[in-house]
PDB file of C-alpha atoms in Angstrom:
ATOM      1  CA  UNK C   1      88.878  32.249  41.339  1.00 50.00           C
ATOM      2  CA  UNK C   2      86.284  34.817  40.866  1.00 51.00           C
ATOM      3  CA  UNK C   3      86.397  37.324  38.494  1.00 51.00           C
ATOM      4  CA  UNK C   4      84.371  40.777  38.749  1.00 51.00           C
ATOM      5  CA  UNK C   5      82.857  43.024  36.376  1.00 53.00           C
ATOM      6  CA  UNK C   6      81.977  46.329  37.254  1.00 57.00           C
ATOM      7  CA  UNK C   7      81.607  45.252  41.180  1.00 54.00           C
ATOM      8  CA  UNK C   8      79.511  42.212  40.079  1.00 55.00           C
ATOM      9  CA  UNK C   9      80.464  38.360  40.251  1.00 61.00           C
ATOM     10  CA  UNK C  10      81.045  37.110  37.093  1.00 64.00           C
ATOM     11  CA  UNK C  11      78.819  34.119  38.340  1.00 67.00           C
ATOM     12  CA  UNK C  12      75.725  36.348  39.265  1.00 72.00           C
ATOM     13  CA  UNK C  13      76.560  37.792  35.802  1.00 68.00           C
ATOM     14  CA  UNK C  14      76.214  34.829  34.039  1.00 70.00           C
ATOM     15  CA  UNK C  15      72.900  34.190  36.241  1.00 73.00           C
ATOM     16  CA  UNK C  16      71.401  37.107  35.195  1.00 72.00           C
ATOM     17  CA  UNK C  17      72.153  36.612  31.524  1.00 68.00           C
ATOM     18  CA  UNK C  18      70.538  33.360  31.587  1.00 70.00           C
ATOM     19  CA  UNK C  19      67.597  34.642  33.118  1.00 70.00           C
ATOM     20  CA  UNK C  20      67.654  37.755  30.282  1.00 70.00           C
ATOM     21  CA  UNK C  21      65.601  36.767  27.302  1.00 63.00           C
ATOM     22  CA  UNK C  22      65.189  38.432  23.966  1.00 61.00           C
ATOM     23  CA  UNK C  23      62.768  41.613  24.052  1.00 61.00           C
ATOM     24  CA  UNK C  24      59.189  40.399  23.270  1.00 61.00           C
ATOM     25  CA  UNK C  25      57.301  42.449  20.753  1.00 56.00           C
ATOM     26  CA  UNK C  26      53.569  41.680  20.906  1.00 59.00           C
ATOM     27  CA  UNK C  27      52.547  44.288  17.949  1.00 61.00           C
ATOM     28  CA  UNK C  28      54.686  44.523  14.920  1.00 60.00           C
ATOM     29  CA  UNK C  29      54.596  48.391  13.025  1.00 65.00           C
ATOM     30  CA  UNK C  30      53.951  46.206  10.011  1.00 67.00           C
ATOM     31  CA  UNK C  31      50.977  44.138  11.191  1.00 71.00           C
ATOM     32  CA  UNK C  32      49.124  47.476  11.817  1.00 75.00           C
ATOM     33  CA  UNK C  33      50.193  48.901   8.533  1.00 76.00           C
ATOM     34  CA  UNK C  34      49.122  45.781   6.661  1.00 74.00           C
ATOM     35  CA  UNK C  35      45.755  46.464   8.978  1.00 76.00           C
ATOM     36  CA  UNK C  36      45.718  50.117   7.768  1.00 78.00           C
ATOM     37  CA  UNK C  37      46.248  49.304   4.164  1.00 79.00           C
ATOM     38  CA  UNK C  38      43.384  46.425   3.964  1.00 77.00           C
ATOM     39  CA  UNK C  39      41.015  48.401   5.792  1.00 78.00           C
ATOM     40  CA  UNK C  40      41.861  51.512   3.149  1.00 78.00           C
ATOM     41  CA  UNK C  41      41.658  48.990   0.696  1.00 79.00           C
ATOM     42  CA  UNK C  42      38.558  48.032   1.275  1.00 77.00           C
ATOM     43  CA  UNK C  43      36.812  51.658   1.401  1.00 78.00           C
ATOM     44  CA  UNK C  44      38.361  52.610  -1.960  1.00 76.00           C
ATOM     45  CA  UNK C  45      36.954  49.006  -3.175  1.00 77.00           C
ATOM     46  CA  UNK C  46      33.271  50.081  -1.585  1.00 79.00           C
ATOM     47  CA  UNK C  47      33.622  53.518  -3.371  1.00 81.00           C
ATOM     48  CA  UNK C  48      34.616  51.886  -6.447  1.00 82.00           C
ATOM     49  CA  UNK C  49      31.581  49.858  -6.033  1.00 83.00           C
ATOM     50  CA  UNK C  50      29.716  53.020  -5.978  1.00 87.00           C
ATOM     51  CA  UNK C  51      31.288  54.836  -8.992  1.00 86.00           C
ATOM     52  CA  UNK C  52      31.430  51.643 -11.099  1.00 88.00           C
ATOM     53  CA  UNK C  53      27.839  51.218 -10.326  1.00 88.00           C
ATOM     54  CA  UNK C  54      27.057  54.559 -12.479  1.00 88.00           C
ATOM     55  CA  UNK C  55      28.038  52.671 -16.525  1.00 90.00           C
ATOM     56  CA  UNK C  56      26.512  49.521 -14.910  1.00 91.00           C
ATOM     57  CA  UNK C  57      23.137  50.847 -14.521  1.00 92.00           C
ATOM     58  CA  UNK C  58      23.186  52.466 -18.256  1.00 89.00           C
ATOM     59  CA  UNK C  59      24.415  48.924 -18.870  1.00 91.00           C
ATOM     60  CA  UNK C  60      21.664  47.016 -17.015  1.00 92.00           C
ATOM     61  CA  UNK C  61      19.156  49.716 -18.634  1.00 92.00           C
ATOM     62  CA  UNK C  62      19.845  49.059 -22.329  1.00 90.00           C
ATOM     63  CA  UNK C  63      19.921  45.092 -21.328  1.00 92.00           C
ATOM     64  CA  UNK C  64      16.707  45.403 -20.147  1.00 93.00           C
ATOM     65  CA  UNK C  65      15.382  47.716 -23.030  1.00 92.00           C
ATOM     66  CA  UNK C  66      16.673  44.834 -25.431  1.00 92.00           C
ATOM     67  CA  UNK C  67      15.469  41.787 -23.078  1.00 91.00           C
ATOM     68  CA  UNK C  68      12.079  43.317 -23.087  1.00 92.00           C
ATOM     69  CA  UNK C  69      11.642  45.072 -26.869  1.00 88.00           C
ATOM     70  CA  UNK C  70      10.898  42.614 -29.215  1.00 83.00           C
ATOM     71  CA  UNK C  71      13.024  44.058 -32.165  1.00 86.00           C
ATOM     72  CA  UNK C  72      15.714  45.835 -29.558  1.00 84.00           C
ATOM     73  CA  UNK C  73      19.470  45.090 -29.729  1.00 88.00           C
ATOM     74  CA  UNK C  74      21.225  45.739 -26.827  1.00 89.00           C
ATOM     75  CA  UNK C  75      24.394  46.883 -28.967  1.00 88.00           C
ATOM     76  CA  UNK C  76      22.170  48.848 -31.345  1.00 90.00           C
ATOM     77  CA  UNK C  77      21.087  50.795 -28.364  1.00 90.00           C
ATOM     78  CA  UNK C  78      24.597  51.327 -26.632  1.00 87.00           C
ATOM     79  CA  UNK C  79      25.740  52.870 -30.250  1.00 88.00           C
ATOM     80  CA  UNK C  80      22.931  55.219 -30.208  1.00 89.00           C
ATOM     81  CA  UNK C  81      23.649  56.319 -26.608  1.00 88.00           C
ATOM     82  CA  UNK C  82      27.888  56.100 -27.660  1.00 86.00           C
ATOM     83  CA  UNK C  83      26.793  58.372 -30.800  1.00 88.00           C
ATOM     84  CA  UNK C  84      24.179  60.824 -29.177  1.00 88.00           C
ATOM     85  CA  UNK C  85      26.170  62.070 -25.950  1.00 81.00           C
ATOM     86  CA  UNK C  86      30.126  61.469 -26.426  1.00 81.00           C
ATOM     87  CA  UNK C  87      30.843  63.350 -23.606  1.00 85.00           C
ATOM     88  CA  UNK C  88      28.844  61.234 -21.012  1.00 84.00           C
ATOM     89  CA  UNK C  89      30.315  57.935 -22.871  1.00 87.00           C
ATOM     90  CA  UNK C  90      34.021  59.130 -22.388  1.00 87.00           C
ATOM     91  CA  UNK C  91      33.415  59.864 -18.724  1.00 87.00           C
ATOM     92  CA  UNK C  92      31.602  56.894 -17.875  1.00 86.00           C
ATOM     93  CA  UNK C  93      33.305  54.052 -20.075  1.00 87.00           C
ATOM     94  CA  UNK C  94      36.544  55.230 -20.328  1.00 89.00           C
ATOM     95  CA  UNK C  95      37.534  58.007 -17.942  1.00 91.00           C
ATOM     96  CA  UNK C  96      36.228  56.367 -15.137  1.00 90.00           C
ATOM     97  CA  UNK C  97      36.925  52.425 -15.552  1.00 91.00           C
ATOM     98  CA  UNK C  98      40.611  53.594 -15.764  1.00 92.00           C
ATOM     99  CA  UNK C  99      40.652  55.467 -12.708  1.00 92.00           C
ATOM    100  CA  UNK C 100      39.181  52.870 -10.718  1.00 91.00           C
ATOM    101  CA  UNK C 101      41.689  50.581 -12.099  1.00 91.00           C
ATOM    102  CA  UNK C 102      44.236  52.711 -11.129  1.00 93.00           C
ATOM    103  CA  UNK C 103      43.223  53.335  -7.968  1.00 90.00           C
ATOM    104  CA  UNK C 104      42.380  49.563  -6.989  1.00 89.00           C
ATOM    105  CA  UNK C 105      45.697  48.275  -8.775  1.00 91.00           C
ATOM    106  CA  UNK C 106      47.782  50.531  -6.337  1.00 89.00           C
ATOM    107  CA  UNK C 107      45.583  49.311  -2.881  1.00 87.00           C
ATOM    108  CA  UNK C 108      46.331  45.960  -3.906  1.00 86.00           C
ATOM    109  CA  UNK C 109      49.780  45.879  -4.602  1.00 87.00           C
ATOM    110  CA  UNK C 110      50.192  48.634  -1.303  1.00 84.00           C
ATOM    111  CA  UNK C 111      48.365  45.360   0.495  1.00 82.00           C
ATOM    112  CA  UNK C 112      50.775  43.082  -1.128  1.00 83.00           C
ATOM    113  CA  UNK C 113      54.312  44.262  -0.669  1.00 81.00           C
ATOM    114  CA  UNK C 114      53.016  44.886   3.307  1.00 78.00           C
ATOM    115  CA  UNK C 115      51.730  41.491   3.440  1.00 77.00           C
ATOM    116  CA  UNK C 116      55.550  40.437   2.520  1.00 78.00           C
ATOM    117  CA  UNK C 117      54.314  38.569  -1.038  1.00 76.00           C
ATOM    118  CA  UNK C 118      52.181  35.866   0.863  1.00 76.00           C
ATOM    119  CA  UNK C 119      50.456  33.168  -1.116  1.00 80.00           C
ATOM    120  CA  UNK C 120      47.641  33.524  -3.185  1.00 78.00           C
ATOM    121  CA  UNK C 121      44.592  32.109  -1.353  1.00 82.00           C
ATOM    122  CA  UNK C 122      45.637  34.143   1.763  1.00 79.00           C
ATOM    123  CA  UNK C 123      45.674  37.327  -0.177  1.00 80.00           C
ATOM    124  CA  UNK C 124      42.846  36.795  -2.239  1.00 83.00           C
ATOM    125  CA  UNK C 125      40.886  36.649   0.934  1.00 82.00           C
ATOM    126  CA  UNK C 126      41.754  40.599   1.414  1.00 81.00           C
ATOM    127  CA  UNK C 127      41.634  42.195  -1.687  1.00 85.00           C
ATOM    128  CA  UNK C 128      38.699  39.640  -3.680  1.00 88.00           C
ATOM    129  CA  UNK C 129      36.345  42.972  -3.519  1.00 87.00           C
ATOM    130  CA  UNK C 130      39.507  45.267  -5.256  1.00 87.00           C
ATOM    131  CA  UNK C 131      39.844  42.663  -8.147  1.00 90.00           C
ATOM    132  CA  UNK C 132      36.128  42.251  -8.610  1.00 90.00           C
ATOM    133  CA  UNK C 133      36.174  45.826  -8.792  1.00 89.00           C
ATOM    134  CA  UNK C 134      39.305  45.866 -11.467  1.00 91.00           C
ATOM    135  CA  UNK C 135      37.282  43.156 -13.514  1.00 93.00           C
ATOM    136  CA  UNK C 136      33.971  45.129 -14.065  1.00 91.00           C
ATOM    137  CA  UNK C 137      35.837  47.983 -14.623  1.00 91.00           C
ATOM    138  CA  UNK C 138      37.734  45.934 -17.528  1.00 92.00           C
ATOM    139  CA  UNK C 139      34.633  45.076 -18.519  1.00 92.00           C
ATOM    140  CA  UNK C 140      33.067  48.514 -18.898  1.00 89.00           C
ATOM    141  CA  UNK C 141      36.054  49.476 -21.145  1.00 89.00           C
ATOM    142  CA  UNK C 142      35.996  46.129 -23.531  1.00 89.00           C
ATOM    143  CA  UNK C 143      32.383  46.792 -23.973  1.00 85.00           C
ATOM    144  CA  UNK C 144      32.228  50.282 -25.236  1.00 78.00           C
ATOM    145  CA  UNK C 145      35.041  49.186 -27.726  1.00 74.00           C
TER     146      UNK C 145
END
């Protein structure tokens, strides 16, 4: 007995469900999100670099003034500079460390939550640059304090 649907065979039916697979996606919307995100990630880590590199060279300067003056202290010589131009201090040891913390912290959890929480190793391989960038800025505010 042969039973039809819709003027087709229910046996060629079943055929051509057999031969029907699931719809094959080759490019997930995520996967190029998560490729968005690291590749903004990593420009706002490279800028970072750039900004961050501003306190570091007053930082390397005053090192060096220290390593190479006999009776120089390297703290002595960051109080004098804290002491003799406040404004300069708050905007390059406080103002901007926190920004850049800011703005790294949010690219790397954006990264994470589109990554779907993956394991550590994995992730540190994307955002190492956006954590070394969150650690010297740490570092710029702990030293000024």
């Amino acid at each position: 007995m042969t039973y039809y649907i819709i003027d087709v065979k229910m046996d060629e039916f079943e055929e051509k469900l057999l031969k029907m697979t699931k719809p094959e996606v080759d490019k997930l919307k995520h996967e190029s999100m998560l490729a968005q995100e690291i590749i903004k990630a990593k420009e706002k880590s490279v800028l970072s670099l750039w900004w961050i590199s501003l306190p570091l060279y007053v930082v390397a300067m005053f090192l060096m003034k220290a390593l190479f003056d006999p009776e120089g202290n390297f703290f002595l010589y960051l109080y004098e500079f804290v002491l003799s131009s406040s404004y300069k201090v708050v905007i390059l040891f406080y103002v901007l460390p926190l920004v850049m913390i800011w703005i790294n912290a949010v690219s790397v959890r954006r990264v994470y939550f589109l990554a779907g929480g993956p394991p550590v190793m994995p992730f540190l391989r994307f955002v190492w640059f956006n954590i070394l960038m969150i650690l010297l800025s740490l570092f710029l505010l702990v030293l000024t304090f």
